[in-house]
Amino acid sequence: GAGVSQSPRYKVAKRGQDVALRCDPISGHVSLFWYQQALGQGPEFLTYFQNEAQLDKSGLPSDRFFAERPEGSVSTLKIQRTQQEDSAVYLCASSFDYQGSQPQHFGDGTRLSIL
Amino acid sequence: KNQVEQSPQSLIILEGKNCTLQCNYTVSPFSNLRWYKQDTGRGPVSLTIMTFSENTKSNGRYTATLDADTKQSSLHITASQLSDSASYICVVSANTGFQKLVFGTGTRLLVSP
């Protein structure tokens, strides 16, 4: 596609529910990143994939957060047993190079609200 | 701790005027410094990327500077337009095997007619 696509754009869930957020990167981009952006703050790194390999997940806040990219293209960020502090915008970015040294292209994010 | 600080937090200027946004960072090992523009409800869009050896880079009406010695950067916007109203985020990349981005909290710019 022409850009990074994320779905859904908005997600409302009750505390304790599981959610899954999807990211379609730009075709051919090998590097994929997930970020969490709280209201009024800059994005914070969650995890990094190089093709299907998850090379860094040091930013994931807890073991309730899980990300995968099984075929090296589409990625899913899953949050289990959601809590109110999980409310944020989740951004996905991709880059065509292996290290992400080139500009990272961002999607418009999924705004997650936990009630 | 890796940190990126930006000032001012917010800014209002009249259409056609210039402005300069500031960024200070403590990120190691430093790889490059980026400026992004983020419209409300949208993802960030890259404006410039500067490596250690570059001290200025332009993209249209946007000019970024970098002083790697003092760990400071600025973004200068010339002849502002209403469409420049957005958050401008300074991002420093730490080379940890891949480009791990450390984001500032942004400067919210409002260009008023």
Coordinates of C-alpha atoms in Angstrom, one line a residue:
Chain A
G1 CA 0.0 0.0 0.0
A2 CA 0.9 3.7 -0.2
G3 CA 1.4 4.1 3.5
V4 CA 1.3 2.3 6.9
S5 CA -2.2 1.3 7.7
Q6 CA -3.5 0.6 11.2
S7 CA -6.8 -0.9 12.3
P8 CA -9.0 -0.3 14.0
R9 CA -8.6 3.5 14.3
Y10 CA -10.5 3.6 17.6
K11 CA -11.1 0.8 20.1
V12 CA -13.1 0.9 23.3
A13 CA -12.9 -2.0 25.6
K14 CA -13.9 -2.8 29.2
R15 CA -11.2 -3.4 31.7
G16 CA -10.1 -7.0 31.7
Q17 CA -10.9 -7.6 28.0
D18 CA -8.3 -8.7 25.5
V19 CA -7.7 -6.5 22.4
A20 CA -5.7 -6.9 19.2
L21 CA -4.4 -4.1 17.1
R22 CA -3.3 -4.6 13.5
C23 CA -0.5 -2.9 11.5
D24 CA 0.0 -3.2 7.7
P25 CA 3.4 -1.8 6.9
I26 CA 4.5 -0.4 3.6
S27 CA 5.1 -3.3 1.2
G28 CA 8.7 -4.5 1.3
H29 CA 9.6 -2.7 4.5
V30 CA 11.7 -5.1 6.6
S31 CA 11.8 -3.1 9.9
L32 CA 8.6 -2.6 11.9
F33 CA 8.2 -0.8 15.2
W34 CA 5.4 -0.4 17.7
Y35 CA 5.1 2.7 19.9
Q36 CA 2.8 3.8 22.7
Q37 CA 1.8 7.5 22.9
A38 CA 0.0 8.8 26.0
L39 CA -2.0 12.0 25.8
G40 CA 0.2 15.0 25.4
Q41 CA 3.4 13.0 25.3
G42 CA 5.8 11.8 22.7
P43 CA 5.7 8.2 21.5
E44 CA 7.6 5.6 23.5
F45 CA 9.2 2.5 22.0
L46 CA 7.5 -0.8 22.6
T47 CA 9.1 -3.4 20.3
Y48 CA 11.0 -3.9 17.0
F49 CA 10.8 -6.5 14.3
Q50 CA 13.2 -7.3 11.5
N51 CA 11.1 -9.3 9.0
E52 CA 9.5 -11.9 11.2
A53 CA 12.1 -11.8 14.0
Q54 CA 11.2 -9.8 17.1
L55 CA 14.7 -8.4 18.0
D56 CA 13.8 -6.1 20.8
K57 CA 10.8 -6.1 23.1
S58 CA 12.3 -4.2 26.0
G59 CA 9.7 -1.5 25.8
L60 CA 6.7 -3.7 26.4
P61 CA 5.2 -2.6 29.8
S62 CA 4.2 -6.0 31.0
D63 CA 3.8 -9.6 30.1
R64 CA 0.2 -8.7 29.2
F65 CA 1.6 -7.1 26.0
F66 CA 2.5 -9.4 23.1
A67 CA 3.4 -8.7 19.5
E68 CA 3.9 -10.8 16.5
R69 CA 4.7 -10.6 12.8
P70 CA 4.6 -14.2 11.7
E71 CA 5.2 -13.7 7.9
G72 CA 7.3 -10.7 8.0
S73 CA 4.6 -8.3 6.9
V74 CA 1.4 -7.6 8.9
S75 CA 2.0 -7.3 12.6
T76 CA -0.5 -7.6 15.5
L77 CA -0.1 -6.1 19.0
K78 CA -2.2 -7.9 21.6
I79 CA -3.0 -6.7 25.0
Q80 CA -4.5 -9.2 27.5
R81 CA -6.6 -8.3 30.5
T82 CA -6.6 -4.7 29.7
Q83 CA -6.2 -2.0 32.4
Q84 CA -7.1 1.6 32.4
E85 CA -3.5 2.7 32.2
D86 CA -3.3 0.9 28.8
S87 CA -5.4 3.7 27.3
A88 CA -3.2 5.5 24.7
V89 CA -2.6 5.8 21.0
Y90 CA -0.6 2.8 19.6
L91 CA 1.5 3.7 16.6
C92 CA 3.1 1.4 14.2
A93 CA 6.0 2.5 11.9
S94 CA 8.0 0.7 9.2
S95 CA 11.3 1.3 7.4
F96 CA 12.7 -0.3 4.3
D97 CA 16.2 -0.8 5.8
Y98 CA 17.3 -3.4 8.3
Q99 CA 18.2 -1.0 11.1
G100 CA 15.5 1.7 10.7
S101 CA 18.2 4.3 10.0
Q102 CA 16.1 5.7 7.2
P103 CA 12.9 7.6 8.0
Q104 CA 10.4 5.6 9.8
H105 CA 6.9 5.9 8.2
F106 CA 4.2 6.0 10.8
G107 CA 0.6 4.9 10.6
D108 CA -2.2 7.1 12.1
G109 CA -2.4 4.9 15.1
T110 CA -5.1 3.1 17.0
R111 CA -6.6 5.1 19.9
L112 CA -7.4 2.6 22.7
S113 CA -9.7 3.6 25.5
I114 CA -10.2 1.2 28.4
L115 CA -13.3 1.8 30.5
Chain B
K1 CA 18.7 7.9 31.3
N2 CA 18.1 8.8 27.6
Q3 CA 16.1 12.0 27.5
V4 CA 14.9 14.6 24.9
E5 CA 13.6 17.9 26.2
Q6 CA 11.9 20.5 24.0
S7 CA 11.0 24.1 24.5
P8 CA 8.7 25.9 24.4
Q9 CA 5.9 23.5 25.3
S10 CA 3.5 25.5 23.1
L11 CA 3.7 28.6 20.8
I12 CA 1.3 30.9 19.0
I13 CA 2.5 32.9 16.1
L14 CA 0.9 35.0 13.4
E15 CA 0.8 33.7 9.8
G16 CA 3.8 34.7 7.8
K17 CA 6.1 35.0 10.9
N18 CA 9.2 32.9 11.6
C19 CA 9.7 30.8 14.7
T20 CA 12.4 28.6 16.2
L21 CA 11.9 25.5 18.3
Q22 CA 14.5 24.1 20.7
C23 CA 15.6 20.6 21.6
N24 CA 18.2 19.4 24.2
Y25 CA 19.1 15.7 24.5
T26 CA 21.1 13.2 26.5
V27 CA 21.0 10.1 24.4
S28 CA 23.9 7.6 24.1
P29 CA 25.1 6.1 21.9
F30 CA 24.0 8.9 19.6
S31 CA 23.2 8.0 16.0
N32 CA 21.1 10.8 14.5
L33 CA 18.6 13.4 15.3
R34 CA 15.2 13.8 13.6
W35 CA 12.4 16.3 13.6
Y36 CA 8.9 15.1 13.0
K37 CA 5.6 16.9 12.4
Q38 CA 2.5 15.4 14.0
D39 CA -0.9 16.7 13.1
T40 CA -3.7 16.1 15.6
G41 CA -5.0 12.5 15.2
R42 CA -2.3 11.6 12.7
G43 CA 1.0 9.8 12.9
P44 CA 4.3 11.7 12.9
V45 CA 5.8 12.6 9.5
S46 CA 9.6 12.9 9.1
L47 CA 10.9 16.4 8.3
T48 CA 14.7 16.0 8.6
I49 CA 17.3 13.5 9.7
M50 CA 20.8 14.7 10.7
T51 CA 23.9 12.6 11.6
F52 CA 26.7 13.6 14.0
S53 CA 28.7 15.3 11.2
E54 CA 25.8 17.4 9.9
N55 CA 25.1 20.7 11.5
T56 CA 22.2 22.0 9.3
K57 CA 19.6 20.5 7.0
S58 CA 16.7 22.1 5.2
N59 CA 13.4 20.8 3.9
G60 CA 11.5 23.6 2.2
R61 CA 10.6 26.2 4.8
Y62 CA 12.0 24.0 7.6
T63 CA 15.7 24.3 8.6
A64 CA 17.1 22.1 11.4
T65 CA 20.4 22.7 13.1
L66 CA 22.5 20.4 15.3
D67 CA 25.3 21.1 17.7
A68 CA 26.6 17.7 18.7
D69 CA 29.0 19.2 21.2
T70 CA 26.4 20.9 23.3
K71 CA 23.7 18.3 22.4
Q72 CA 21.3 20.9 21.1
S73 CA 19.1 21.2 18.1
S74 CA 16.7 23.7 16.7
L75 CA 14.0 23.7 14.1
H76 CA 13.4 27.0 12.3
I77 CA 10.2 27.6 10.4
T78 CA 10.2 30.4 7.9
A79 CA 7.1 32.3 6.6
S80 CA 4.7 30.2 8.6
Q81 CA 1.4 29.0 7.1
L82 CA -1.8 27.9 8.8
S83 CA -1.0 24.4 7.8
D84 CA 2.1 24.5 9.9
S85 CA -0.1 24.2 13.0
A86 CA 0.9 20.9 14.6
S87 CA 3.1 19.3 17.2
Y88 CA 6.8 19.3 16.3
I89 CA 8.7 16.4 17.9
C90 CA 12.5 16.2 18.3
V91 CA 13.6 12.6 18.1
V92 CA 17.1 11.2 18.9
S93 CA 18.1 7.8 17.6
A94 CA 20.3 5.6 19.8
N95 CA 22.2 3.0 17.9
T96 CA 21.6 -0.1 19.9
G97 CA 22.0 -2.5 17.0
F98 CA 19.0 -0.8 15.5
Q99 CA 17.8 2.8 15.5
K100 CA 15.9 3.0 18.8
L101 CA 14.1 6.3 18.8
V102 CA 13.8 8.5 21.9
F103 CA 11.0 11.1 21.5
G104 CA 10.6 14.5 23.1
T105 CA 7.2 15.6 24.2
G106 CA 6.9 18.0 21.4
T107 CA 6.2 21.7 20.9
R108 CA 2.6 22.5 20.0
L109 CA 2.6 25.3 17.4
L110 CA -0.5 27.3 16.5
V111 CA -0.3 29.6 13.5
S112 CA -3.0 32.2 13.8
P113 CA -4.4 34.2 10.8

